[in-house]
Structures are given as structure tokens and as C-alpha cells.
Amino acid sequence: HVQLVESGGGSVQAGRSLRLSCIASGDIESSDCMGWFRQAPGKEREGVAAIDSDGSSSYADSVKGRFTISKDNAKNTVYLQMNSLKPEDTAMYYCAARSAYGCSLAPGSFYYWGQGTQVTVS
């Protein structure tokens, strides 16, 4: 089993930056795909960014060029650097681990989820 704990959310003005962190514990492996997802009120959960074991990453079109996913295997931590934030980025952000179908942005493919951290952009 894998436990995930997110942190770093908050309320910021448009144009500012935030960095989210996700610490993994338990049976996490360096080969696991890790992802960030978000869900706004009344909307479905959507993929934001994912990073594979070799460091390759993918992003939703809406965040390309603004968000960067990275990981520190020694610390079992995944980060999401969010720059130039927009009001439409407001959502609960979730960290996820271990995809069943390759390292994609499909929420349904991930086994483990954190509790989320709220990001509000005004």
C-alpha cells in the first residue's frame, strides 16, 4: 500500500506562483508513475501533469508552459511548480501514484490517491 500526503496549496492572486509537494510512503517504488490531478467544484477530476520513472513528463494543454512536475526519488517526493496562475486553476489538487496503464493523465488508471490540497486563485 502507498500513502500520499500533499501540501503547499493556498490562496494567491492571479499571476503568482505556488509549489505543491507530495510525499509518498509505504510501498512506493522509484519505477512508479506519479501524477497531479485537480478537481474544481461541479467538474470532473482532470489530469494536470504526470512523471514517469525515467523522468519523462506530460502535461495538460491548459498548463503547458506554466506548470512543471518534478520528483526527488531520495525523498519520495513529487513537486508541482505552478507559475502564472489563473483563476481557472482554482481547484483541489490531488497527488496520485502507480498507474495501471502507462504513465498517463487518466485519473482512472491510478491506484493510490492523496487527500488533496486546495489552490485558490483570485
mmCIF file with all atom_site columns, N, CA and C in Angstrom, residues 39-44 90-92 118:
data_model
loop_
_atom_site.group_PDB
_atom_site.id
_atom_site.type_symbol
_atom_site.label_atom_id
_atom_site.label_alt_id
_atom_site.label_comp_id
_atom_site.label_asym_id
_atom_site.label_entity_id
_atom_site.label_seq_id
_atom_site.pdbx_PDB_ins_code
_atom_site.Cartn_x
_atom_site.Cartn_y
_atom_site.Cartn_z
_atom_site.occupancy
_atom_site.B_iso_or_equiv
_atom_site.pdbx_formal_charge
_atom_site.auth_seq_id
_atom_site.auth_comp_id
_atom_site.auth_asym_id
_atom_site.auth_atom_id
_atom_site.pdbx_PDB_model_num
ATOM 1  N N  . GLN A 1 39  ? -9.550  18.946 -9.322  1.00 0.00 ? 39  GLN A N  1
ATOM 2  C CA . GLN A 1 39  ? -10.996 18.885 -9.474  1.00 0.00 ? 39  GLN A CA 1
ATOM 3  C C  . GLN A 1 39  ? -11.608 20.158 -8.926  1.00 0.00 ? 39  GLN A C  1
ATOM 4  N N  . ALA A 1 40  ? -12.285 20.869 -9.790  1.00 0.00 ? 40  ALA A N  1
ATOM 5  C CA . ALA A 1 40  ? -12.993 22.079 -9.400  1.00 0.00 ? 40  ALA A CA 1
ATOM 6  C C  . ALA A 1 40  ? -14.430 21.704 -9.063  1.00 0.00 ? 40  ALA A C  1
ATOM 7  N N  . PRO A 1 41  ? -15.095 22.518 -8.263  1.00 0.00 ? 41  PRO A N  1
ATOM 8  C CA . PRO A 1 41  ? -16.487 22.220 -7.898  1.00 0.00 ? 41  PRO A CA 1
ATOM 9  C C  . PRO A 1 41  ? -17.368 22.049 -9.134  1.00 0.00 ? 41  PRO A C  1
ATOM 10 N N  . GLY A 1 42  ? -18.110 20.961 -9.155  1.00 0.00 ? 42  GLY A N  1
ATOM 11 C CA . GLY A 1 42  ? -19.018 20.719 -10.257 1.00 0.00 ? 42  GLY A CA 1
ATOM 12 C C  . GLY A 1 42  ? -18.376 20.174 -11.509 1.00 0.00 ? 42  GLY A C  1
ATOM 13 N N  . LYS A 1 43  ? -17.079 19.926 -11.453 1.00 0.00 ? 43  LYS A N  1
ATOM 14 C CA . LYS A 1 43  ? -16.367 19.405 -12.621 1.00 0.00 ? 43  LYS A CA 1
ATOM 15 C C  . LYS A 1 43  ? -15.734 18.056 -12.317 1.00 0.00 ? 43  LYS A C  1
ATOM 16 N N  . GLU A 1 44  ? -15.419 17.334 -13.373 1.00 0.00 ? 44  GLU A N  1
ATOM 17 C CA . GLU A 1 44  ? -14.750 16.055 -13.207 1.00 0.00 ? 44  GLU A CA 1
ATOM 18 C C  . GLU A 1 44  ? -13.269 16.261 -12.884 1.00 0.00 ? 44  GLU A C  1
ATOM 19 N N  . THR A 1 90  ? -8.085  27.330 -10.112 1.00 0.00 ? 90  THR A N  1
ATOM 20 C CA . THR A 1 90  ? -8.660  27.081 -8.792  1.00 0.00 ? 90  THR A CA 1
ATOM 21 C C  . THR A 1 90  ? -9.292  25.700 -8.746  1.00 0.00 ? 90  THR A C  1
ATOM 22 N N  . ALA A 1 91  ? -8.853  24.890 -7.788  1.00 0.00 ? 91  ALA A N  1
ATOM 23 C CA . ALA A 1 91  ? -9.340  23.516 -7.669  1.00 0.00 ? 91  ALA A CA 1
ATOM 24 C C  . ALA A 1 91  ? -8.690  22.861 -6.463  1.00 0.00 ? 91  ALA A C  1
ATOM 25 N N  . MET A 1 92  ? -9.198  21.688 -6.131  1.00 0.00 ? 92  MET A N  1
ATOM 26 C CA . MET A 1 92  ? -8.499  20.799 -5.202  1.00 0.00 ? 92  MET A CA 1
ATOM 27 C C  . MET A 1 92  ? -7.497  20.008 -6.033  1.00 0.00 ? 92  MET A C  1
ATOM 28 N N  . GLN A 1 118 ? -5.963  22.406 -1.417  1.00 0.00 ? 118 GLN A N  1
ATOM 29 C CA . GLN A 1 118 ? -6.770  23.397 -2.133  1.00 0.00 ? 118 GLN A CA 1
ATOM 30 C C  . GLN A 1 118 ? -5.896  24.520 -2.684  1.00 0.00 ? 118 GLN A C  1
#
